[in-house]
PDB file of C-alpha atoms in Angstrom:
ATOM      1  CA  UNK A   1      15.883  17.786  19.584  1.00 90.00           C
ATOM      2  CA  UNK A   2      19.521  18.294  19.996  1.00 90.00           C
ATOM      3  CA  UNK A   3      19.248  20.113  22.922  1.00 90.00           C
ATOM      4  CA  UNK A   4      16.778  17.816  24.564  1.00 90.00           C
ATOM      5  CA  UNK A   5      18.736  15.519  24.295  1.00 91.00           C
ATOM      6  CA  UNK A   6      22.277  17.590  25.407  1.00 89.00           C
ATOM      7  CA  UNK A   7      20.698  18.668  28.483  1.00 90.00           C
ATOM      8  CA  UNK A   8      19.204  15.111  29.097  1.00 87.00           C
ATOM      9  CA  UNK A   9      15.736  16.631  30.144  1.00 86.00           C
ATOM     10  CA  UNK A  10      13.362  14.638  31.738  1.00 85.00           C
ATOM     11  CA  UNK A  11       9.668  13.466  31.987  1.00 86.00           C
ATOM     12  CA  UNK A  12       8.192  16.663  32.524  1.00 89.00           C
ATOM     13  CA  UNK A  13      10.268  17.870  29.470  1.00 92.00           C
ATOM     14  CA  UNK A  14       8.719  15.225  27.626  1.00 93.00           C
ATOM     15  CA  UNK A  15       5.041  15.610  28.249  1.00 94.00           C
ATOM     16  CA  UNK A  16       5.362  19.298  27.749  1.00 95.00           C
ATOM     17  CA  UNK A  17       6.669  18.418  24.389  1.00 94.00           C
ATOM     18  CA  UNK A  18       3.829  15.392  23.500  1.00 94.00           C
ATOM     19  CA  UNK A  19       0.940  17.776  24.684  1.00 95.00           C
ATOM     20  CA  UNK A  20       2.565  20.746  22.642  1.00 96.00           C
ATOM     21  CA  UNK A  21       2.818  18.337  19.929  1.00 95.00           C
ATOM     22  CA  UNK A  22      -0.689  16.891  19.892  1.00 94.00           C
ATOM     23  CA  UNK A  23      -2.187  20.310  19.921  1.00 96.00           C
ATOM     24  CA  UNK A  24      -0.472  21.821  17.482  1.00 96.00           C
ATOM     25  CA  UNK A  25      -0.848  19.079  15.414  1.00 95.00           C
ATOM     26  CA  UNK A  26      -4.490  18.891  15.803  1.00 95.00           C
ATOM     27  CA  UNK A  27      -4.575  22.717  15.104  1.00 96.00           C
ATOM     28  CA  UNK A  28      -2.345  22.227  12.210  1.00 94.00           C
ATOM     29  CA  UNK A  29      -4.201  19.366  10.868  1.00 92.00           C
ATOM     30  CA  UNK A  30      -8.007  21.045  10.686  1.00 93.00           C
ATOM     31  CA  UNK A  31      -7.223  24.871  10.160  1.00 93.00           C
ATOM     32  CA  UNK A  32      -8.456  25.680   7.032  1.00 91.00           C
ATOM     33  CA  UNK A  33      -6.410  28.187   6.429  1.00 93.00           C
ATOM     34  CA  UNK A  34      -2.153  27.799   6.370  1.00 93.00           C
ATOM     35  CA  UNK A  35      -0.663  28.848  10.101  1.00 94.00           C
ATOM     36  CA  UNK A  36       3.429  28.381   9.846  1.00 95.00           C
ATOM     37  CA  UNK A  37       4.023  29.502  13.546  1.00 96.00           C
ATOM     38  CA  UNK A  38       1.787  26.694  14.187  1.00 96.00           C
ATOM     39  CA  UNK A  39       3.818  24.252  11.849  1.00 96.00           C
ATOM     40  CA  UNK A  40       7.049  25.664  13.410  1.00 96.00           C
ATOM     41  CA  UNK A  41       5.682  25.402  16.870  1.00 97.00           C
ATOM     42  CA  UNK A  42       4.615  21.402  16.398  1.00 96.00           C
ATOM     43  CA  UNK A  43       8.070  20.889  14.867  1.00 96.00           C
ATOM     44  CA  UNK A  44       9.748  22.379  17.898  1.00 96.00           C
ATOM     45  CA  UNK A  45       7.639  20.106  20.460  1.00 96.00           C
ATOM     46  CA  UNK A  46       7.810  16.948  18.439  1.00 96.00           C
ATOM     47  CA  UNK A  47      12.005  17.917  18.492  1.00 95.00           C
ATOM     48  CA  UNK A  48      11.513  17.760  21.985  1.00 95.00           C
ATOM     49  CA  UNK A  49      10.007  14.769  22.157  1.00 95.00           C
ATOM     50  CA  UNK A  50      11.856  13.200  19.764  1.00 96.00           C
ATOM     51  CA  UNK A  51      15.682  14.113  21.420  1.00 95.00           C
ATOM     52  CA  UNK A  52      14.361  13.079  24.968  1.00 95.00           C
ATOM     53  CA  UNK A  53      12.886   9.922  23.834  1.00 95.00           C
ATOM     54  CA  UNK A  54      15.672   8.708  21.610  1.00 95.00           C
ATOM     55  CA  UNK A  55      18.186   9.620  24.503  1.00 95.00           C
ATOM     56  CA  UNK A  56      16.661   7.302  26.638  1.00 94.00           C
ATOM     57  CA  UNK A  57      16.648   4.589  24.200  1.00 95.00           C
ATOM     58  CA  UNK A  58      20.458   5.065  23.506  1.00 95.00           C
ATOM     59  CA  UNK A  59      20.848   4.804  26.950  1.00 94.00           C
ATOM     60  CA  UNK A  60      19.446   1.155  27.472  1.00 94.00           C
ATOM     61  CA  UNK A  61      20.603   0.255  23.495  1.00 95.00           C
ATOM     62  CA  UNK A  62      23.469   2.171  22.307  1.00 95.00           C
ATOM     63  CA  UNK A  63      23.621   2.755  18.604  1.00 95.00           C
ATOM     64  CA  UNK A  64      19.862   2.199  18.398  1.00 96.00           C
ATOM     65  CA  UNK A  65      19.705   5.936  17.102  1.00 96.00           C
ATOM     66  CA  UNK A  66      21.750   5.603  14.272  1.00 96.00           C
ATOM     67  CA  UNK A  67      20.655   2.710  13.352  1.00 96.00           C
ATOM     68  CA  UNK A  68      16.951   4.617  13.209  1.00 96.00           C
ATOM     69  CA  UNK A  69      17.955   7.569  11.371  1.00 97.00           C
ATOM     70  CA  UNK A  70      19.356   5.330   8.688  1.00 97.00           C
ATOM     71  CA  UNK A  71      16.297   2.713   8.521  1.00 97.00           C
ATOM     72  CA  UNK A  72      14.058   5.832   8.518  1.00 97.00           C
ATOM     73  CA  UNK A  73      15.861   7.624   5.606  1.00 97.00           C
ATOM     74  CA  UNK A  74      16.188   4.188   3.661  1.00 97.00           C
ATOM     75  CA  UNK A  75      12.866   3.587   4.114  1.00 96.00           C
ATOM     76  CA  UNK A  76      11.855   7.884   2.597  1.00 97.00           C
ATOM     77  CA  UNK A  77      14.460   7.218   0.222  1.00 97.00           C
ATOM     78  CA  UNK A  78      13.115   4.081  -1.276  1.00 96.00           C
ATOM     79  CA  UNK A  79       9.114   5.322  -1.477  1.00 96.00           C
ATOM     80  CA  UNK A  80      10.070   8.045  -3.055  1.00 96.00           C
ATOM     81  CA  UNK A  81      12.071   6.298  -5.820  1.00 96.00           C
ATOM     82  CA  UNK A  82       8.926   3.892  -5.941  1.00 95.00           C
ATOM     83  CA  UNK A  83       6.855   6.321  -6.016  1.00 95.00           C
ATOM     84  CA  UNK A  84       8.734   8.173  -8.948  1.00 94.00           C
ATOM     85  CA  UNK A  85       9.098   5.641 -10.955  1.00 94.00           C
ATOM     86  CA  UNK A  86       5.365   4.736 -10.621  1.00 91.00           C
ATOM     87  CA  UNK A  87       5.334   1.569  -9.180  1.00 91.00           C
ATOM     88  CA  UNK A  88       3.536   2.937  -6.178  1.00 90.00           C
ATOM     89  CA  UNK A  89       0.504   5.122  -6.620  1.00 91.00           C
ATOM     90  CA  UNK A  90      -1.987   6.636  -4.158  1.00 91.00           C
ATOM     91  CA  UNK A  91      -5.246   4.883  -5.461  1.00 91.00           C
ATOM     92  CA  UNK A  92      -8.669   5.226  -4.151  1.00 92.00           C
ATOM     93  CA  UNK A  93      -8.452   1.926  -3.057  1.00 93.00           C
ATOM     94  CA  UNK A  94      -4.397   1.823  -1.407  1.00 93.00           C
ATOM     95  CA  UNK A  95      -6.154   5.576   0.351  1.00 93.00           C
ATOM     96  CA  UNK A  96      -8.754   3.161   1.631  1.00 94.00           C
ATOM     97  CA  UNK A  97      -7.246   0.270   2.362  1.00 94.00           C
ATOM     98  CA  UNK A  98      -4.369   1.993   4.367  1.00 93.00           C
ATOM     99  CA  UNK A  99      -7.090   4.664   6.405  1.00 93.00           C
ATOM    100  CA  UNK A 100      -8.541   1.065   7.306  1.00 94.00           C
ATOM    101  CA  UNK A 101      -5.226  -0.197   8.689  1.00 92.00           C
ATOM    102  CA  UNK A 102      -4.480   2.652   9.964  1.00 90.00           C
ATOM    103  CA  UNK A 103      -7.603   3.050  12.275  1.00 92.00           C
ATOM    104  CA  UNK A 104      -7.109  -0.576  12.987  1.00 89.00           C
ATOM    105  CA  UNK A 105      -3.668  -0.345  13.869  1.00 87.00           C
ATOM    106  CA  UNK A 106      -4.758   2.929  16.247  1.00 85.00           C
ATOM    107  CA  UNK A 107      -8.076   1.343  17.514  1.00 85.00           C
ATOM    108  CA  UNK A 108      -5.218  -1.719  18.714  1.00 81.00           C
ATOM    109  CA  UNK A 109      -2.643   0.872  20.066  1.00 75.00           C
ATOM    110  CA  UNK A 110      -5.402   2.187  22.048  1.00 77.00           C
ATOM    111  CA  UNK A 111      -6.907  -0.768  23.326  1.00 75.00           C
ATOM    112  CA  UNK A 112      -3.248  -1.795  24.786  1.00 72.00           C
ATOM    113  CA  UNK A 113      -2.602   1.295  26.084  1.00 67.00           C
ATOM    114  CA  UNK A 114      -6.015   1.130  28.208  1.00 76.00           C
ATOM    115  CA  UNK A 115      -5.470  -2.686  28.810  1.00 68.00           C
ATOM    116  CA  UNK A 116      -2.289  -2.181  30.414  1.00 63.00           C
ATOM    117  CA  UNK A 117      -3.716   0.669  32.878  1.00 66.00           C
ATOM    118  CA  UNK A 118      -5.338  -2.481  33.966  1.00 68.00           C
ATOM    119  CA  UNK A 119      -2.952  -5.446  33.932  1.00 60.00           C
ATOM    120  CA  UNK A 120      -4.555  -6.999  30.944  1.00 55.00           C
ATOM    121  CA  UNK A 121      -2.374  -8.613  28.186  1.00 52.00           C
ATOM    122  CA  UNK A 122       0.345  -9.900  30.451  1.00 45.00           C
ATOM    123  CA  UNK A 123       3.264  -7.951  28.927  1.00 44.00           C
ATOM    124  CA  UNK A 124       1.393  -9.153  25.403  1.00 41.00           C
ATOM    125  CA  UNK A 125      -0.027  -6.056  24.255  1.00 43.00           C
ATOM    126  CA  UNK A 126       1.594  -3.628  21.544  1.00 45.00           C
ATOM    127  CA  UNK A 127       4.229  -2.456  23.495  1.00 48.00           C
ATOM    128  CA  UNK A 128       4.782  -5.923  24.951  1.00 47.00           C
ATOM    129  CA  UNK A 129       7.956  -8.271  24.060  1.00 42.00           C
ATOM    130  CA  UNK A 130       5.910 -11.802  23.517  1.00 48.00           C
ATOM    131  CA  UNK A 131       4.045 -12.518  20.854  1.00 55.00           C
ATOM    132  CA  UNK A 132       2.103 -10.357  19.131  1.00 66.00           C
ATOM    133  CA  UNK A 133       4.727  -7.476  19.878  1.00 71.00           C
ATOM    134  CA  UNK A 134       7.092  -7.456  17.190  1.00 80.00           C
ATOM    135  CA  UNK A 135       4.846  -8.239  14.261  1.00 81.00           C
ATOM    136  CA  UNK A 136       2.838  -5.320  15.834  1.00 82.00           C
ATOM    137  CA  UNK A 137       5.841  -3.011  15.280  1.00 85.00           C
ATOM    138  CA  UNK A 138       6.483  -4.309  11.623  1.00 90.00           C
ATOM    139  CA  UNK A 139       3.131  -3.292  10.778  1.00 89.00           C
ATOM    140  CA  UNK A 140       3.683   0.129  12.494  1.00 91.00           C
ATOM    141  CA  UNK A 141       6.476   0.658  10.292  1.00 94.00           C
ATOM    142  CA  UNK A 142       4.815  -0.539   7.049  1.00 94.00           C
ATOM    143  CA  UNK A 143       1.686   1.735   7.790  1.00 95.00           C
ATOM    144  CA  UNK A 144       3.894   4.680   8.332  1.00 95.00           C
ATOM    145  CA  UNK A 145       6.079   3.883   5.178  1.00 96.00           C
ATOM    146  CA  UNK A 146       3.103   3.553   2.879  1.00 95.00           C
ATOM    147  CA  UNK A 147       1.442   6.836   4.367  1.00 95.00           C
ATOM    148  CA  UNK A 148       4.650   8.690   2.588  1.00 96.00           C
ATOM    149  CA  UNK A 149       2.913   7.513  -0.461  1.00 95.00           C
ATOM    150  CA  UNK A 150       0.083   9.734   0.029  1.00 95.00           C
ATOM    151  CA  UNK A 151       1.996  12.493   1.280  1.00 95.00           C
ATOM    152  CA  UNK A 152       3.879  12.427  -2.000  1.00 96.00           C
ATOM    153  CA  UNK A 153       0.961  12.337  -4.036  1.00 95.00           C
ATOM    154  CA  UNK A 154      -0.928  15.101  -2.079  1.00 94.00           C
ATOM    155  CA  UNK A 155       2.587  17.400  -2.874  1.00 94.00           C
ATOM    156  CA  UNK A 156       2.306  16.407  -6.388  1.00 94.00           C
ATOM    157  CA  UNK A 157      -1.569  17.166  -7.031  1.00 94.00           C
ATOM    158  CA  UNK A 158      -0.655  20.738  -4.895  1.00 93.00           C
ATOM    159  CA  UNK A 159       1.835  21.510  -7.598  1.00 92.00           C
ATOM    160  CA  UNK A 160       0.016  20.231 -10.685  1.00 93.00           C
ATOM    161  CA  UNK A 161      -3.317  22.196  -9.340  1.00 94.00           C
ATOM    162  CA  UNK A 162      -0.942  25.287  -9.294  1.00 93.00           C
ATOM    163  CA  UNK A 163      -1.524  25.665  -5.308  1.00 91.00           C
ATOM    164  CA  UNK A 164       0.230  28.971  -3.923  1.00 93.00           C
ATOM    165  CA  UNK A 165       3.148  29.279  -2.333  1.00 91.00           C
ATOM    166  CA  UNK A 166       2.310  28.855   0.959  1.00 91.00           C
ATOM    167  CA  UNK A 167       0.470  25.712   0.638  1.00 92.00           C
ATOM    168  CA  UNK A 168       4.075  24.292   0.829  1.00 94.00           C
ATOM    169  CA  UNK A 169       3.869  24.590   4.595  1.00 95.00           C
ATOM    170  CA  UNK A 170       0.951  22.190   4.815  1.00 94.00           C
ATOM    171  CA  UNK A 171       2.393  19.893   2.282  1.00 94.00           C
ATOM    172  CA  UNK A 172       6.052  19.735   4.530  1.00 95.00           C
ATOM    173  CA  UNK A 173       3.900  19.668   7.985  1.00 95.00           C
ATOM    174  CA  UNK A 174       2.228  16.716   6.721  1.00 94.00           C
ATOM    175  CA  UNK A 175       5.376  15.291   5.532  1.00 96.00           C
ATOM    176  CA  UNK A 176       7.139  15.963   9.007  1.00 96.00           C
ATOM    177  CA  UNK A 177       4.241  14.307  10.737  1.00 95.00           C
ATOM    178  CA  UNK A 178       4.654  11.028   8.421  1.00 96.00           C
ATOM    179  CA  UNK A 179       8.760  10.978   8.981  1.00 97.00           C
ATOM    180  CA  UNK A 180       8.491  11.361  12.876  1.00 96.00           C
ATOM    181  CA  UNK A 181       5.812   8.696  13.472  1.00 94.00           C
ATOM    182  CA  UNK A 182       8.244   6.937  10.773  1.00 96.00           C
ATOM    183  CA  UNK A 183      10.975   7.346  13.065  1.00 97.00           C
ATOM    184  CA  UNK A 184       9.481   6.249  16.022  1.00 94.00           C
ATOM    185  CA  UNK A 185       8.173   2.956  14.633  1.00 93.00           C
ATOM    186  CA  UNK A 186      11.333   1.877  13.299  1.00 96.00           C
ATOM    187  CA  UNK A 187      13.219   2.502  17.350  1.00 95.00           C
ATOM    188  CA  UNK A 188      10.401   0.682  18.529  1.00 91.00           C
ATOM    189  CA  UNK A 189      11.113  -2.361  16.338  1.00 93.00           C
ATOM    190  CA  UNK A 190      14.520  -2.130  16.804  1.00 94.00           C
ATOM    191  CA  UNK A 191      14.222  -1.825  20.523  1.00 93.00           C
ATOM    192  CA  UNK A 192      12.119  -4.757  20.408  1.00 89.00           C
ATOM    193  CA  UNK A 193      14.490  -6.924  17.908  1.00 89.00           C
ATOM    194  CA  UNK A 194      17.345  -5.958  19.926  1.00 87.00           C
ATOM    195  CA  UNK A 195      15.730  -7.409  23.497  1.00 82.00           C
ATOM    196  CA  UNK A 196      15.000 -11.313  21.916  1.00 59.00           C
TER     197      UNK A 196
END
């Protein structure tokens, strides 16, 4: 990420990164069995991704990337501590209830994405500034911050079941995966707050 970001690299950069990332991740997300070059590889795309992108949004908002790193560690910091001290727990129902808004959320992020191939939403669709934009990005933010919940509780059922050792690499993948869609959320909303 660093040195995406020190050697400003551009687009192609980026989508060699985001494709890395999205296979790996798939790959890392249905193997059955525990692959750490794989977990290593995904975290050396999504660094990629993740330095070029936040480059460019310094660039048009300076400060916006400290300002990310700090919401995104308050917000670990806090579910973790809420998590601890039990006032948060990974339910059947929260599981459900947050898969739901979480394939709503995607099945929305989608259907903006493909409306603005076409000119639909005038500038009003997920990524837009108007309306529904912002309270779009809150609930990004939210959905990512409660999905540490689960990763928390997966980690502590791993440890209580006695997993082996090496299950740790699946439990931080998953964990990496939750902070850096975390991240990204929370420089979105900024982004957005900072425009109005």
């Amino acid at each position: 990420g660093a040195a995406a970001w020190y050697f400003n690299l551009g687009g192609g950069a980026l989508m060699i990164g985001f494709i890395g990332g999205l296979v790996t991740a798939m790959i890392g997300i249905f193997s059955k069995t525990v692959k750490p070059a794989v977990y290593l590889a995904y975290a050396v795309c999504q660094g990629l991704v993740l330095g070029i992108i936040s480059n460019t949004y310094e660039l048009f908002y300076p400060g916006i990337v400290q300002q990310a790193i700090v919401a995104t560690t308050a917000a670990f910091v806090g579910m973790l501590f809420m998590y601890k001290s039990g006032r948060l727990r990974a339910t059947p129902k929260f599981t459900r209830m947050l898969m739901g808004a979480a394939i709503g959320y995607l099945l929305l992020a989608l259907g903006s994405l493909i409306g603005s191939f076409f000119g639909l939403g005038n500038g009003m669709g997920l990524y837009g500034l108007s309306g529904f934009g912002p309270l779009l990005a809150v609930a990004g933010v939210l959905l990512a911050t409660f999905f540490l919940v689960l990763d928390f509780d997966q980690i502590e059922k791993m440890i209580a079941s006695g997993a082996p050792q090496e299950q740790s690499w699946r439990a931080g993948f998953a964990l990496m995966v939750t902070v850096i869609w975390l991240y990204l959320e929370v420089l979105r909303l900024i982004s957005i707050l900072r425009r109005d």
